[in-house]
Coordinates of N, CA and C in Angstrom, one line a residue:
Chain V
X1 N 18.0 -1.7 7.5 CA 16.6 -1.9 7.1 C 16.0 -0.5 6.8
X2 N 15.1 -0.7 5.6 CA 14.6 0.9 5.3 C 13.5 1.3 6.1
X3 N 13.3 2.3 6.7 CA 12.1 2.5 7.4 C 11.5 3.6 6.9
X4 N 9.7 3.8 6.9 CA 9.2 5.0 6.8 C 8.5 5.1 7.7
X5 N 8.2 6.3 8.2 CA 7.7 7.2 9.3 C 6.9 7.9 8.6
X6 N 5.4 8.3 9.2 CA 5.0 9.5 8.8 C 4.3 9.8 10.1
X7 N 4.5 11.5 10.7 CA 4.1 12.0 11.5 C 3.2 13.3 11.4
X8 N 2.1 13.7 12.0 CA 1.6 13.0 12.6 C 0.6 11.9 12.7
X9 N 0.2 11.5 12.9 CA -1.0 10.3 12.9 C -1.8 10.5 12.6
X10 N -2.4 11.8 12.5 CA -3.9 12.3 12.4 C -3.7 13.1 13.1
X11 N -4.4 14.7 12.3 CA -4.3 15.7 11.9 C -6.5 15.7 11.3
X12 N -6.4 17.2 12.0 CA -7.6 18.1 11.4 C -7.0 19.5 11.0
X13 N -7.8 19.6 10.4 CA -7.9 21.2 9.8 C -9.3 21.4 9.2
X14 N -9.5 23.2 9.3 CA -10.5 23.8 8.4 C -10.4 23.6 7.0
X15 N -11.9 23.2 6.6 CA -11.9 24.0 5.3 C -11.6 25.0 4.5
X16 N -10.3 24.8 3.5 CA -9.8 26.2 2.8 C -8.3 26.1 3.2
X17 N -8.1 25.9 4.4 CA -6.6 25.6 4.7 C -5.4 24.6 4.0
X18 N -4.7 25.5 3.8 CA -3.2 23.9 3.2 C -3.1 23.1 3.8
X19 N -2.7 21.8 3.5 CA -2.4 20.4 4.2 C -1.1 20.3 3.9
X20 N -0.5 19.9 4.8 CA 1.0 19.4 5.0 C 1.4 18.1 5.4
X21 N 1.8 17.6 4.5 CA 1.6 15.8 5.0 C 3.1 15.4 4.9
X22 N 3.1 14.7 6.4 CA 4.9 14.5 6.3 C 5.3 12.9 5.9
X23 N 6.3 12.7 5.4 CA 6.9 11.2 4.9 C 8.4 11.4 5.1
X24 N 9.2 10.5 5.9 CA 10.6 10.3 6.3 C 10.9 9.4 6.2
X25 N 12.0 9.0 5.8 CA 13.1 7.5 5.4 C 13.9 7.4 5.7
X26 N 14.4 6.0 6.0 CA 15.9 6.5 6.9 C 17.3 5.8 5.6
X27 N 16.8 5.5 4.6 CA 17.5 5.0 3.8 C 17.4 6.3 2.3
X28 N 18.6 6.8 1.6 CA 18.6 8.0 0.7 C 18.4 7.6 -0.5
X29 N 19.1 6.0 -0.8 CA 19.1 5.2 -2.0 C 17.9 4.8 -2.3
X30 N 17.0 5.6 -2.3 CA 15.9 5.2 -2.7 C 15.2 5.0 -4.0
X31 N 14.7 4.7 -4.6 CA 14.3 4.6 -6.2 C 12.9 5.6 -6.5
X32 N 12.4 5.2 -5.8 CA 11.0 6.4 -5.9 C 9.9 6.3 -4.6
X33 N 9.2 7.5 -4.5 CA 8.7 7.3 -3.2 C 7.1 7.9 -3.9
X34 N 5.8 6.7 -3.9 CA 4.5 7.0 -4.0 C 3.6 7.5 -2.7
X35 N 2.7 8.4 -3.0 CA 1.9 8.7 -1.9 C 0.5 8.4 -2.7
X36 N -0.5 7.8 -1.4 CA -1.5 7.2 -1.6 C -3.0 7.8 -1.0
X37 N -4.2 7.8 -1.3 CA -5.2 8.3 -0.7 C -6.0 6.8 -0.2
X38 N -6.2 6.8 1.4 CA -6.7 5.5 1.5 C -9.1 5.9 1.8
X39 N -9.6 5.8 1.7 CA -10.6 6.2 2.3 C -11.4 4.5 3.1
X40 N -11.8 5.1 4.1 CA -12.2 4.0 5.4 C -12.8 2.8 4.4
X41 N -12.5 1.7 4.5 CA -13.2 0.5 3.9 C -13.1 0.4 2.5
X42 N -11.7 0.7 1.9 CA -11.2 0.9 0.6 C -10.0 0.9 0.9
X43 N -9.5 0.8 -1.0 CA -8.2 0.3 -1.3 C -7.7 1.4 -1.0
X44 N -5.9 1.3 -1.9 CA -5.2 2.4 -2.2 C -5.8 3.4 -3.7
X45 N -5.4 4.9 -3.1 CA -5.5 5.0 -5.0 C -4.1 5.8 -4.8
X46 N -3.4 5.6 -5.8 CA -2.4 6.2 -6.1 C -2.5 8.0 -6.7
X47 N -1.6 8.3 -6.0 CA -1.9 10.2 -6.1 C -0.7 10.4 -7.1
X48 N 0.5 10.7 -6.5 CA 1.2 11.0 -7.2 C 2.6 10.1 -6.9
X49 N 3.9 9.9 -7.6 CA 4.9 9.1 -7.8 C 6.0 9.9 -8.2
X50 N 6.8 9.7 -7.3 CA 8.0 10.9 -7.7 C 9.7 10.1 -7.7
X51 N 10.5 10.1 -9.0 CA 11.5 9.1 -9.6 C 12.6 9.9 -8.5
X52 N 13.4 9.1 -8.4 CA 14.4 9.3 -7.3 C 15.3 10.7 -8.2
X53 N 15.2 10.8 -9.4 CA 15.4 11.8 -9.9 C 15.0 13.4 -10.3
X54 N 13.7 13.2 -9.8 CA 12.5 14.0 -9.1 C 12.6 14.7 -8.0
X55 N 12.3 16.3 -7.7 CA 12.6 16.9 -6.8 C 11.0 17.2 -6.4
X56 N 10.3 16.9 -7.4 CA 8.6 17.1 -7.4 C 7.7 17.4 -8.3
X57 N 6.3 16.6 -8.1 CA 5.4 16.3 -8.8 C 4.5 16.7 -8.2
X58 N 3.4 17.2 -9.4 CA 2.1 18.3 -9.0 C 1.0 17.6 -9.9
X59 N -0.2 17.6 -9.4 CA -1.2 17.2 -10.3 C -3.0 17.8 -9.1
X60 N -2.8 18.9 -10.0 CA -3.9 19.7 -9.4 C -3.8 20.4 -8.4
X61 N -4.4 20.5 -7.0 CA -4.0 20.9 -6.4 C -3.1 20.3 -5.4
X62 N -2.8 19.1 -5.4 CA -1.2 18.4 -5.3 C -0.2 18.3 -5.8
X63 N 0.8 18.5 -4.7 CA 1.9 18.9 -5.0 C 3.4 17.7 -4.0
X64 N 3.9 16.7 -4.6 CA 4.5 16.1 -3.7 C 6.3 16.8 -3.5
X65 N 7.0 16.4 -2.9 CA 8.2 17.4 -3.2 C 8.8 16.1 -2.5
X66 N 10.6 15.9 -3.2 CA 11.2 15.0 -2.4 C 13.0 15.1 -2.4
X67 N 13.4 15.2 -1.0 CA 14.6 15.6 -0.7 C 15.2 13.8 0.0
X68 N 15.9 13.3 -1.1 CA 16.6 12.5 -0.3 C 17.8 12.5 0.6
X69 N 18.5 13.6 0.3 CA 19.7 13.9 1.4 C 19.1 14.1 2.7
X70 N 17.8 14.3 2.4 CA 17.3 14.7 4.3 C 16.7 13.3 4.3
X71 N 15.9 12.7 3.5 CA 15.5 11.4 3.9 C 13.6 12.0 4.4
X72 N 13.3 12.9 3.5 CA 11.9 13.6 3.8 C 10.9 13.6 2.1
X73 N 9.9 13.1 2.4 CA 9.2 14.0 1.4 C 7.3 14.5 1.6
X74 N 7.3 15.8 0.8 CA 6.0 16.0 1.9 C 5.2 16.4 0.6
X75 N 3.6 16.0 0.9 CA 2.6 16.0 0.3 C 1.9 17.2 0.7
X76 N 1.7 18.4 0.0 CA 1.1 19.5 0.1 C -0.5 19.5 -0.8
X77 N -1.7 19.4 0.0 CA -2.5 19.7 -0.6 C -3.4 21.7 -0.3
X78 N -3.3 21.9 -1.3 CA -3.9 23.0 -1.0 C -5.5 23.8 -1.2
X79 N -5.7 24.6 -0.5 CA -7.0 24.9 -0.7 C -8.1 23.5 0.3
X80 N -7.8 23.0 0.9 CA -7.7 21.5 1.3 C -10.0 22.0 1.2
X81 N -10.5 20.2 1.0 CA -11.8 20.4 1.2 C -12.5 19.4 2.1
X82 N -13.5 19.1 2.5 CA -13.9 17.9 3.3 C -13.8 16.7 2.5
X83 N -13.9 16.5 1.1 CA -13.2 15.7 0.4 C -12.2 14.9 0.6
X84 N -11.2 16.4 0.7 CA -10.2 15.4 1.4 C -10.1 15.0 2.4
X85 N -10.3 14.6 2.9 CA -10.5 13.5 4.4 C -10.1 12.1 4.0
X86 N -9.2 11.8 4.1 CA -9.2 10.4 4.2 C -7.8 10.2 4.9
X87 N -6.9 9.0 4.8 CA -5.7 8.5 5.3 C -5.0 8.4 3.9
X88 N -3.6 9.1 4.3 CA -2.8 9.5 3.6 C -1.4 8.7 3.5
X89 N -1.2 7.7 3.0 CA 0.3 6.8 3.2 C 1.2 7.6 2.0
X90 N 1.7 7.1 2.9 CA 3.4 7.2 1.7 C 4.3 5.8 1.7
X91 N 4.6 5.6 0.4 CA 5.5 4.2 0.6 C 6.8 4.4 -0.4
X92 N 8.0 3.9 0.2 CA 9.5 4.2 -0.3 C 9.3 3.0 -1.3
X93 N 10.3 3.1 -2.2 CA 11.1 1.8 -3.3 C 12.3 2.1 -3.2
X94 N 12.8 1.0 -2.3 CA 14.6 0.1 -2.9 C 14.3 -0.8 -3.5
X95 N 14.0 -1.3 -4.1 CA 13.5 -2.4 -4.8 C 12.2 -2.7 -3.8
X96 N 12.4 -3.2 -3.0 CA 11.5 -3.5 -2.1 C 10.5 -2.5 -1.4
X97 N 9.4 -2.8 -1.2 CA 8.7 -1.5 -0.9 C 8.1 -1.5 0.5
X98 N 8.1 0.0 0.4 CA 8.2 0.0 2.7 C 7.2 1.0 2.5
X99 N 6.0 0.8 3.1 CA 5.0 1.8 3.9 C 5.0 2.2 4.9
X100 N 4.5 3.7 5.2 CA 4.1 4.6 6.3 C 2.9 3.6 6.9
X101 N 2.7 4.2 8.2 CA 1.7 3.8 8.9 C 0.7 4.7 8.5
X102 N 0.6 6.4 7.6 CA -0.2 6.7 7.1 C -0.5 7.7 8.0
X103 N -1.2 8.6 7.7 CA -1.8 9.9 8.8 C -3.3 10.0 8.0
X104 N -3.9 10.6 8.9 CA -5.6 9.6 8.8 C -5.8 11.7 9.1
X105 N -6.2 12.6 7.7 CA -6.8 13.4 7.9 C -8.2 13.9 8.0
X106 N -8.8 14.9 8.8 CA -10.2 14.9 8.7 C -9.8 16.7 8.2
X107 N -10.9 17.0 7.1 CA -11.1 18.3 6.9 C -12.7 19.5 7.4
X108 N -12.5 19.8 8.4 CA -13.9 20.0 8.9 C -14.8 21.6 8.0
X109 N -15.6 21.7 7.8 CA -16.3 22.3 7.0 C -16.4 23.8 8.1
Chain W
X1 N -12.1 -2.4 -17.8 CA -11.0 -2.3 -17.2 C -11.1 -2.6 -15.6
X2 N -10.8 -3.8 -15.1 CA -11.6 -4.3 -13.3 C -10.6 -4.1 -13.0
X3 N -9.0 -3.8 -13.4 CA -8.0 -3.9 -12.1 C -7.4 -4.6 -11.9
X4 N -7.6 -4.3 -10.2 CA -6.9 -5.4 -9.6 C -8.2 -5.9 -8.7
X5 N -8.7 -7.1 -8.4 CA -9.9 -7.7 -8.1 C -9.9 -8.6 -7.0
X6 N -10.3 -8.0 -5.6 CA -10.0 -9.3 -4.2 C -11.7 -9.8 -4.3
X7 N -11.5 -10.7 -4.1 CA -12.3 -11.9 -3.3 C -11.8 -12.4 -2.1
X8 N -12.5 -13.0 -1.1 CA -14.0 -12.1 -0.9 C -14.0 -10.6 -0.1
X9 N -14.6 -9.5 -0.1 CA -14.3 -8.5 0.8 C -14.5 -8.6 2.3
X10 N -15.2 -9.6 2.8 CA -15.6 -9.9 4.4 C -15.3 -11.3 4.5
X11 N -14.6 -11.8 5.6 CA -14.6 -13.1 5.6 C -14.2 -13.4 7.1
X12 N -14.9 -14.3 7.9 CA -14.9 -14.8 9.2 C -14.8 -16.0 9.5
X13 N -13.9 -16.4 10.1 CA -13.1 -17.7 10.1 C -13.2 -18.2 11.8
X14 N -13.3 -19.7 11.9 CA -12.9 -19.9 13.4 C -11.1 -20.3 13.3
X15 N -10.8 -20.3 14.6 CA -9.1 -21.0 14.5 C -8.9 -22.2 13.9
X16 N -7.8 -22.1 13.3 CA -7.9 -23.6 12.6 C -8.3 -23.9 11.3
X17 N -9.3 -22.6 10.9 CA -9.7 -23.0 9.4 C -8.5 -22.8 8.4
X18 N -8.7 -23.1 7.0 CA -8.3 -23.0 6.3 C -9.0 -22.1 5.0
X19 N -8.2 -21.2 4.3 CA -9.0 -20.3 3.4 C -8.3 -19.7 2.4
X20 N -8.5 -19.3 1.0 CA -7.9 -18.6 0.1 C -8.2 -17.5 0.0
X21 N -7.6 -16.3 0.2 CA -8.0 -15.5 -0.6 C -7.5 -15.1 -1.8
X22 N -8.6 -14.7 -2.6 CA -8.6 -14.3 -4.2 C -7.8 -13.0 -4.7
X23 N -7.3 -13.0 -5.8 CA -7.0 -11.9 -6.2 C -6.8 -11.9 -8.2
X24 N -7.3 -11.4 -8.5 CA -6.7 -11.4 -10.0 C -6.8 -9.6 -10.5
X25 N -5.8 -9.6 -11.7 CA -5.7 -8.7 -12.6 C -5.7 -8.8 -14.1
X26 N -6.4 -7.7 -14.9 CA -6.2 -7.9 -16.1 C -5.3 -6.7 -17.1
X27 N -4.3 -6.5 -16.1 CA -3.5 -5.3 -16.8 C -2.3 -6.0 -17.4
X28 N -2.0 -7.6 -17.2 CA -1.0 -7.8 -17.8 C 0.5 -7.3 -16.9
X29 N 0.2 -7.3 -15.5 CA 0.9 -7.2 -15.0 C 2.5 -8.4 -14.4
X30 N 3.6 -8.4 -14.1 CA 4.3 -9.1 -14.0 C 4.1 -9.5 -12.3
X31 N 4.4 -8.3 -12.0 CA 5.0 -8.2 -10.1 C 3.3 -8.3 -9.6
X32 N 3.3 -9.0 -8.8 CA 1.9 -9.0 -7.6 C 2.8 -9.2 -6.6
X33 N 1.7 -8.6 -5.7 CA 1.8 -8.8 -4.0 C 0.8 -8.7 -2.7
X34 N 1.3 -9.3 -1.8 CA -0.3 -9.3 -0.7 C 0.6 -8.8 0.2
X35 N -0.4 -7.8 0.9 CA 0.2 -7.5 2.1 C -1.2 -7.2 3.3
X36 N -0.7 -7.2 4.8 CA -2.0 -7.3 5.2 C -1.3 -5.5 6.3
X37 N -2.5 -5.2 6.7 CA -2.6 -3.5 6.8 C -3.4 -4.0 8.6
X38 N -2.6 -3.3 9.6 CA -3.3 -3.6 10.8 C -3.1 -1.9 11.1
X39 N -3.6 -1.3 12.3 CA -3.7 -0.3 13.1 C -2.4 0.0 13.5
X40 N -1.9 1.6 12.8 CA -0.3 1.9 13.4 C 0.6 1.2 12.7
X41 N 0.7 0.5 12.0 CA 1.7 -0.5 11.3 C 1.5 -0.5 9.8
X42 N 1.0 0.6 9.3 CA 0.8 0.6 7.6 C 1.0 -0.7 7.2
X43 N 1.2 -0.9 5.8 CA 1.1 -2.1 5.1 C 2.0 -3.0 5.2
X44 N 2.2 -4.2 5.6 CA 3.8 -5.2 5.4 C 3.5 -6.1 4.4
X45 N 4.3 -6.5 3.6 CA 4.5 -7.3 2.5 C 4.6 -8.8 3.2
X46 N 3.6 -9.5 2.4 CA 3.6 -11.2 2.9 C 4.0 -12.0 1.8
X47 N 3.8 -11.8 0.8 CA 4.8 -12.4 -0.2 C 4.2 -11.4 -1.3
X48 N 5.3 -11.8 -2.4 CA 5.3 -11.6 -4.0 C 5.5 -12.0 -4.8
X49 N 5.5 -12.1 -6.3 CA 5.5 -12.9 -7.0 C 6.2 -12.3 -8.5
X50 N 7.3 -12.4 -9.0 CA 7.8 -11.2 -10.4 C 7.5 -11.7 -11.4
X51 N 6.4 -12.7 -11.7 CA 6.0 -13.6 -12.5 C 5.6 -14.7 -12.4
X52 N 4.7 -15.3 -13.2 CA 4.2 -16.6 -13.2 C 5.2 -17.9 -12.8
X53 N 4.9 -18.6 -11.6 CA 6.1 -19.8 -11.6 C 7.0 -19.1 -10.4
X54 N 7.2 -17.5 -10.1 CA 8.0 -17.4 -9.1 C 7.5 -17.0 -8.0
X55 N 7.6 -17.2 -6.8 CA 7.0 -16.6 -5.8 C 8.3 -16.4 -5.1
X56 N 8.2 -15.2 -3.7 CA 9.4 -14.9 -3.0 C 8.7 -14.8 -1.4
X57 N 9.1 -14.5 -0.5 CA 8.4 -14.0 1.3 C 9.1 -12.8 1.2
X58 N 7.5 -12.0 2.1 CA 7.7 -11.0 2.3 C 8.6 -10.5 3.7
X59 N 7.9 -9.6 4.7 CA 8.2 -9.8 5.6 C 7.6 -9.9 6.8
X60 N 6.3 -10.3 6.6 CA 5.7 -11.5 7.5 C 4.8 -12.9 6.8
X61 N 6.0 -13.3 6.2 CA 5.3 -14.7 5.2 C 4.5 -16.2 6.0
X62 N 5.1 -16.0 7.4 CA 4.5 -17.5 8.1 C 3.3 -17.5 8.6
X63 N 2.9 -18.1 7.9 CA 1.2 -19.0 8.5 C 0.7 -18.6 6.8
X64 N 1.0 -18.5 5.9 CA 0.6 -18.2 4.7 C 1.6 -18.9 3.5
X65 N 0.6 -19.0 2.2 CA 1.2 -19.4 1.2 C 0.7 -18.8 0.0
X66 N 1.4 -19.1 -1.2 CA 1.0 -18.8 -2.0 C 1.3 -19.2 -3.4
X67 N 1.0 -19.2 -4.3 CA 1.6 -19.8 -5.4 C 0.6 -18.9 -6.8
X68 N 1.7 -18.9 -8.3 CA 1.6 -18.3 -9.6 C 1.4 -19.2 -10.4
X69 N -0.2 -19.7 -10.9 CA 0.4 -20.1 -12.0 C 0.0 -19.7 -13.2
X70 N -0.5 -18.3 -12.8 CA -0.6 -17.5 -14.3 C -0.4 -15.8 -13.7
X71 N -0.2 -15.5 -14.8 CA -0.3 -13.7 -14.7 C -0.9 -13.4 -14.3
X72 N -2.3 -14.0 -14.3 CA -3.8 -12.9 -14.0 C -3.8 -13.4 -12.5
X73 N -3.5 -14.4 -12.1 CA -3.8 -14.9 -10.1 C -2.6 -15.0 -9.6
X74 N -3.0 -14.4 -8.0 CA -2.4 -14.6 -7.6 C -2.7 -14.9 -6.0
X75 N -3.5 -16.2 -5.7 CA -4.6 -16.4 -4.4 C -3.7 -16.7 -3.4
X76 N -4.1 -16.4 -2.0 CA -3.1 -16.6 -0.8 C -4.2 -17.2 -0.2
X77 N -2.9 -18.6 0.4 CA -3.7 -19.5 1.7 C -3.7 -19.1 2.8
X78 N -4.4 -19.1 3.4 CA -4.3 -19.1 4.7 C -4.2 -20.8 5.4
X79 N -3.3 -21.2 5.9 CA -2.7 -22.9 6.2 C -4.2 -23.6 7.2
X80 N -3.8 -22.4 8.6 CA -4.7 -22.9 9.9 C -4.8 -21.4 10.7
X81 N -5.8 -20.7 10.2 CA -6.2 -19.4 11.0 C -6.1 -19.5 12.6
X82 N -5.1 -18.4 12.4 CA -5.0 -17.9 13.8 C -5.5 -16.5 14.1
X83 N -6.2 -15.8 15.7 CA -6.5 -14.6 15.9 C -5.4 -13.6 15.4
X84 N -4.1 -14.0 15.4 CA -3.3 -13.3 14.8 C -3.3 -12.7 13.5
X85 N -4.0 -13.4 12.6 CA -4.4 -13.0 11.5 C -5.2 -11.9 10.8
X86 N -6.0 -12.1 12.0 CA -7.5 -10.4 11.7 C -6.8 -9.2 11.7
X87 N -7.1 -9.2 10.1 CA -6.2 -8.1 9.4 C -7.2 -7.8 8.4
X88 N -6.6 -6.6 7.2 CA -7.3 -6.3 6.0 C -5.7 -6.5 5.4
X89 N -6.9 -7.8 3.9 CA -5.6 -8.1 3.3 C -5.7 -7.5 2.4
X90 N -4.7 -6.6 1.0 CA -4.6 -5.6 0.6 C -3.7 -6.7 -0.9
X91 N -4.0 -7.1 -2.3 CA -3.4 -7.4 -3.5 C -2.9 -6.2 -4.0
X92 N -1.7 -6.4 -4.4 CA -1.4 -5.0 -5.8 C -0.4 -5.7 -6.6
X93 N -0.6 -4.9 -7.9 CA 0.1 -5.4 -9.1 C 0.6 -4.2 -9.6
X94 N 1.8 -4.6 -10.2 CA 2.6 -3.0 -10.8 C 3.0 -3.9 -11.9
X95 N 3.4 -3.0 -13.4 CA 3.2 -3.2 -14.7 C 4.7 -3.8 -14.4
X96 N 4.9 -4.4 -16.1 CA 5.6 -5.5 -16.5 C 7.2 -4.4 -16.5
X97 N 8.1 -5.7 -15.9 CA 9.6 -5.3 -16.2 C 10.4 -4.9 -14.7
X98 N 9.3 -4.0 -14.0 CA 10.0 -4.0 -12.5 C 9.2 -4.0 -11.6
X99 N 9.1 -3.8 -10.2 CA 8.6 -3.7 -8.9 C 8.6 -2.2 -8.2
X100 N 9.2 -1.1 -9.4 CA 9.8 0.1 -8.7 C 8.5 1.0 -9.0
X101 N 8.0 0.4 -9.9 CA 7.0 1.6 -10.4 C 5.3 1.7 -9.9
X102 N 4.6 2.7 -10.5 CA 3.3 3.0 -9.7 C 2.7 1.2 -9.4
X103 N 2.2 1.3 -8.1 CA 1.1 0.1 -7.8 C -0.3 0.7 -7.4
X104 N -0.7 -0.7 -8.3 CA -2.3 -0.6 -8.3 C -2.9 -1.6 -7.5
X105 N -3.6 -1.3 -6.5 CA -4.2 -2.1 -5.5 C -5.9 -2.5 -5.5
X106 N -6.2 -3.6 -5.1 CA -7.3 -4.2 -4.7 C -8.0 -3.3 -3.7
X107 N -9.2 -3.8 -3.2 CA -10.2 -3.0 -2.6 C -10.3 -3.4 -1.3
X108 N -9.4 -4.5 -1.1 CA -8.9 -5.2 0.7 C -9.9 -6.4 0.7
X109 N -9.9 -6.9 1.4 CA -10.1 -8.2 2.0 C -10.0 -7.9 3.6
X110 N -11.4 -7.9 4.1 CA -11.1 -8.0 5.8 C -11.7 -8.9 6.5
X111 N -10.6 -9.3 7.3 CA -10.7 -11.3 7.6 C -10.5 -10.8 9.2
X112 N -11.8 -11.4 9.9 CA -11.5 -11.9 11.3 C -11.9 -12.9 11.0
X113 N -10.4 -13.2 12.3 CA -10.5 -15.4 13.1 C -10.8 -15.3 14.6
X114 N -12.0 -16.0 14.6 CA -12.8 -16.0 16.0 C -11.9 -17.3 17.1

């Protein structure tokens, strides 16, 4: 069974500081792995999507990176702002798709 | 361009009721799916559907149904509400051909059963 983990749960940081957002899998065959921005009482939005052929994808000041031999991939935001504050999922594709339980960031000013 | 579209966003049920929730898209998408999102347990998949006419279980499909009979919907019953159910229900659709690629989601559905 594929599983995703993401640790920690929730996480703060200052304003200005890098965010480091962790995603682990325990299956390598994976097809592609999406990371998501959730904000309180709202949907998903889709950030960035990285093809199993993909070592990483950047769009702005996101940056996702993905190592399937380790079964990891991590979501780097930098310069981070109180903006970004929200919950942060990651979800795997084997065909079938498996979600993180998400890490719920606050960025304090 | 509306998406992917839940009905209703709030909904409060006693045990026993029965209810649909809504969902449509107008991207012309193939694959839909409902999943419901509780605390510590990110999203699980309650069913899906790879086209009109087929539906499949996810992996928590009982006490729920659902059925396709077009592209654009894709509504889930709820049979006989249980407190088990107060969850936020979560639609998404990913474009025609596979299930692997970007998903676009709904804006949740959050259901307590009293």
């Amino acid at each position: 069974k594929q599983e995703v983990t993401q640790i920690p749960a929730a996480l703060s940081v200052p304003e200005g500081e890098n965010l480091v957002l962790n995603c682990s899998f325990t299956d390598s065959a994976i097809y592609n792995l999406q990371w998501f921005r959730q904000d309180p009482g709202k949907g998903l939005t889709s950030l960035l999507l990285i093809q199993s052929s993909q070592r990483e994808q950047t769009s702005g000041r996101l940056n996702a990176s993905l190592d399937k031999s380790s079964g990891r991939s991590t979501l780097y935001i930098a310069a981070s702002q109180p903006g970004d504050s929200a919950t942060y999922l990651c979800r795997g594709s084997w065909g079938k798709l498996q979600f993180g339980a998400g890490t719920q960031v606050v960025v304090t000013p | 361009n509306a998406g992917v579209t839940q009905t209703p966003k709030f909904q409060v049920l006693k045990t026993g009721q029965s209810m649909t929730l809504q969902c449509a898209q107008d991207m012309n998408h193939e694959y839909m799916s409902w999943y419901r999102q509780d605390p510590g347990m990110g999203l699980r998949l309650i069913h899906y559907s790879v086209g009109a006419g087929i539906t499949d279980q996810g992996e928590v499909p009982n006490g729920y149904n659902v059925s396709r009979s077009t592209t654009e919907d894709f509504p889930l019953r709820l049979l006989s509400a249980a407190p088990s159910q107060t969850s936020v229900y979560f639609c998404a659709s990913s474009p025609p051909g596979t299930a692997i690629t970007e998903a676009f989601f709904g804006q949740g559905t959050r259901l307590t059963v009293v």
